[in-house]
Amino acid sequence: PSNYVENRRDRRLARNQTGKRQVVAVMRERGGRTLPFVVPKESMSVPIMAKRIRLDSIIHADEAYGWDPLHLFYEVKRINHQEAYSHDGASTNQAESFFSRIRRAEIGIHHHIAGPYLESYALERAWREDTRKINNGEQFLLMILASLSHPVSRVWKGYWERRKVPPPGQEAPA
């Protein structure tokens, strides 16, 4: 149906949005950690990020309006991607690299990332990004150490045992 012009929906318009949309915003420290955040709008990640950034830091961001409040407290280098990907020391290549790896993982590994689990997938990708230069044996040991020292997850514990709730109007399978 979306083939015909009269049936097409511009998802950028508020009237055509479902309200389920989420975005992944990311902070990457050069030579350090990757911290992804899942929020309804990119601009909503600014207060979350500001709590974690030292005041003497230099922030690299694109030209999106949501990043404007960062100029109040930080030195911010902005880049307009319509003109260049890096210019005068401003570059968002580290963040773009992370987003590229998430997209490739969805296409090649997961095939679908459900909304409720988006943050878990983003955190897993961040761990992989941060440990990609460590050999497999050390990565394995890090995973074992993390799994043995982490408390039981409230989100993932028994998720496969949860009763599947049918959509409205359908009966539950017997």
C-alpha positions as a printed NumPy array, in Angstrom:
array([[  0.   ,   0.   ,   0.   ],
       [  2.849,   2.458,   0.683],
       [  3.765,   2.203,  -2.994],
       [  1.091,   4.745,  -3.926],
       [  1.661,   8.395,  -3.036],
       [ -1.714,   8.815,  -1.344],
       [ -0.935,   5.908,   1.057],
       [  2.556,   6.994,   2.077],
       [  3.183,   8.236,   5.612],
       [  5.884,  10.725,   6.5  ],
       [  7.05 ,   9.332,   9.862],
       [  8.799,  12.61 ,  10.683],
       [  5.437,  14.319,  11.182],
       [  3.979,  14.112,  14.706],
       [  0.566,  12.938,  13.453],
       [  2.174,   9.863,  11.841],
       [  4.253,   8.804,  14.85 ],
       [  3.228,   6.051,  17.238],
       [  5.04 ,   7.376,  20.299],
       [  7.128,   4.207,  20.574],
       [ 10.192,   5.671,  18.86 ],
       [ 13.395,   5.577,  20.88 ],
       [ 16.871,   6.779,  20.067],
       [ 20.283,   5.68 ,  21.213],
       [ 22.582,   8.55 ,  22.172],
       [ 26.182,   7.758,  22.965],
       [ 29.111,   9.249,  24.851],
       [ 32.561,   8.007,  23.844],
       [ 35.71 ,   8.911,  25.658],
       [ 38.822,   8.897,  23.502],
       [ 40.704,   5.778,  24.502],
       [ 38.076,   5.121,  27.174],
       [ 34.567,   3.84 ,  27.677],
       [ 31.459,   3.94 ,  25.521],
       [ 28.223,   4.87 ,  27.322],
       [ 24.965,   4.511,  25.37 ],
       [ 21.627,   5.935,  26.565],
       [ 18.177,   5.044,  25.257],
       [ 15.808,   8.011,  25.358],
       [ 12.618,   9.092,  23.54 ],
       [ 14.349,  12.113,  21.941],
       [ 18.031,  12.875,  21.397],
       [ 17.754,  16.145,  23.338],
       [ 16.571,  14.252,  26.438],
       [ 20.02 ,  12.673,  26.761],
       [ 21.731,  16.023,  27.456],
       [ 20.984,  16.155,  31.236],
       [ 21.948,  12.492,  31.602],
       [ 25.244,  13.074,  29.835],
       [ 25.974,  16.344,  31.64 ],
       [ 26.005,  14.467,  34.969],
       [ 28.829,  12.277,  33.685],
       [ 31.046,  14.807,  31.9  ],
       [ 33.768,  16.771,  33.656],
       [ 33.478,  20.539,  33.243],
       [ 36.926,  20.84 ,  31.627],
       [ 35.991,  18.381,  28.85 ],
       [ 35.74 ,  19.196,  25.163],
       [ 32.601,  17.77 ,  23.592],
       [ 32.233,  16.894,  19.921],
       [ 28.679,  16.937,  18.556],
       [ 26.779,  17.346,  15.328],
       [ 24.617,  20.357,  14.496],
       [ 21.381,  18.984,  15.982],
       [ 19.565,  21.593,  18.092],
       [ 19.301,  19.219,  21.038],
       [ 22.997,  19.681,  21.829],
       [ 22.764,  23.492,  22.198],
       [ 22.427,  23.445,  26.041],
       [ 25.895,  21.884,  26.268],
       [ 27.421,  25.233,  25.246],
       [ 26.476,  26.707,  28.633],
       [ 29.005,  24.626,  30.565],
       [ 31.386,  23.007,  28.097],
       [ 33.603,  23.761,  25.149],
       [ 31.69 ,  22.159,  22.277],
       [ 33.045,  21.528,  18.801],
       [ 30.226,  21.105,  16.303],
       [ 30.271,  19.553,  12.863],
       [ 27.693,  19.934,  10.115],
       [ 27.558,  16.572,   8.323],
       [ 26.119,  18.167,   5.192],
       [ 29.42 ,  20.014,   4.764],
       [ 32.025,  17.611,   6.205],
       [ 32.535,  14.698,   8.571],
       [ 35.437,  16.36 ,  10.377],
       [ 36.677,  19.948,  10.31 ],
       [ 38.999,  22.036,  12.521],
       [ 39.289,  19.225,  15.057],
       [ 35.524,  18.684,  15.313],
       [ 34.529,  15.11 ,  14.572],
       [ 31.814,  12.7  ,  15.634],
       [ 33.477,   9.712,  13.99 ],
       [ 33.707,   7.72 ,  17.231],
       [ 29.965,   8.013,  17.841],
       [ 29.207,   7.31 ,  14.175],
       [ 31.4  ,   4.195,  14.356],
       [ 29.366,   2.937,  17.322],
       [ 26.05 ,   3.558,  15.525],
       [ 27.362,   1.806,  12.429],
       [ 28.225,  -1.278,  14.471],
       [ 24.753,  -1.328,  16.071],
       [ 23.104,  -1.132,  12.633],
       [ 25.33 ,  -3.902,  11.267],
       [ 24.602,  -6.075,  14.314],
       [ 20.86 ,  -5.649,  13.812],
       [ 21.129,  -6.586,  10.159],
       [ 23.637,  -9.421,  10.445],
       [ 23.321, -10.923,  13.936],
       [ 20.048, -10.071,  15.645],
       [ 17.784,  -9.351,  12.623],
       [ 15.432,  -7.472,  14.951],
       [ 15.937,  -5.466,  18.106],
       [ 12.738,  -5.16 ,  20.148],
       [ 12.128,  -1.807,  21.834],
       [ 12.078,  -3.04 ,  25.458],
       [ 15.522,  -4.598,  24.959],
       [ 17.152,  -1.775,  22.99 ],
       [ 19.192,  -0.59 ,  25.978],
       [ 20.549,  -4.095,  26.608],
       [ 21.599,  -4.443,  22.984],
       [ 23.228,  -0.994,  23.048],
       [ 25.116,  -1.824,  26.255],
       [ 26.313,  -5.103,  24.761],
       [ 27.55 ,  -3.289,  21.649],
       [ 29.313,  -0.75 ,  23.888],
       [ 31.117,  -3.559,  25.721],
       [ 32.154,  -5.095,  22.411],
       [ 33.325,  -1.704,  21.181],
       [ 35.413,  -1.134,  24.298],
       [ 36.987,  -4.608,  24.236],
       [ 37.416,  -5.057,  20.482],
       [ 41.222,  -4.74 ,  20.684],
       [ 41.523,  -7.323,  23.473],
       [ 42.153, -10.925,  22.425],
       [ 39.327, -13.468,  22.648],
       [ 40.761, -15.271,  25.669],
       [ 40.845, -12.084,  27.732],
       [ 37.338, -11.154,  26.535],
       [ 36.1  , -14.565,  27.65 ],
       [ 37.663, -14.116,  31.085],
       [ 36.131, -10.64 ,  31.389],
       [ 32.687, -12.071,  30.548],
       [ 33.05 , -14.886,  33.078],
       [ 34.215, -12.452,  35.773],
       [ 31.329, -10.079,  35.008],
       [ 28.725, -12.846,  35.014],
       [ 29.978, -14.309,  38.304],
       [ 30.189, -10.972,  40.091],
       [ 26.958,  -9.408,  38.806],
       [ 23.698,  -9.861,  40.722],
       [ 20.778, -11.639,  39.073],
       [ 19.207,  -9.422,  36.419],
       [ 15.63 ,  -8.362,  37.099],
       [ 15.124,  -7.742,  33.391],
       [ 16.484, -10.976,  31.961],
       [ 15.789, -13.509,  34.739],
       [ 13.238, -15.973,  33.39 ],
       [ 12.21 , -13.858,  30.388],
       [ 11.652, -17.019,  28.319],
       [  9.316, -18.375,  30.995],
       [  7.066, -15.332,  31.056],
       [  3.548, -15.891,  29.861],
       [  3.005, -14.496,  26.412],
       [  0.168, -11.981,  26.508],
       [ -1.916, -12.169,  23.31 ],
       [ -2.824,  -8.992,  21.432],
       [ -6.306,  -7.579,  22.189],
       [ -9.031,  -9.598,  20.51 ],
       [ -7.075, -12.867,  20.406],
       [ -7.25 , -15.78 ,  22.791],
       [ -4.234, -17.173,  24.604],
       [ -2.939, -20.483,  23.196],
       [ -3.949, -23.496,  25.3  ]])
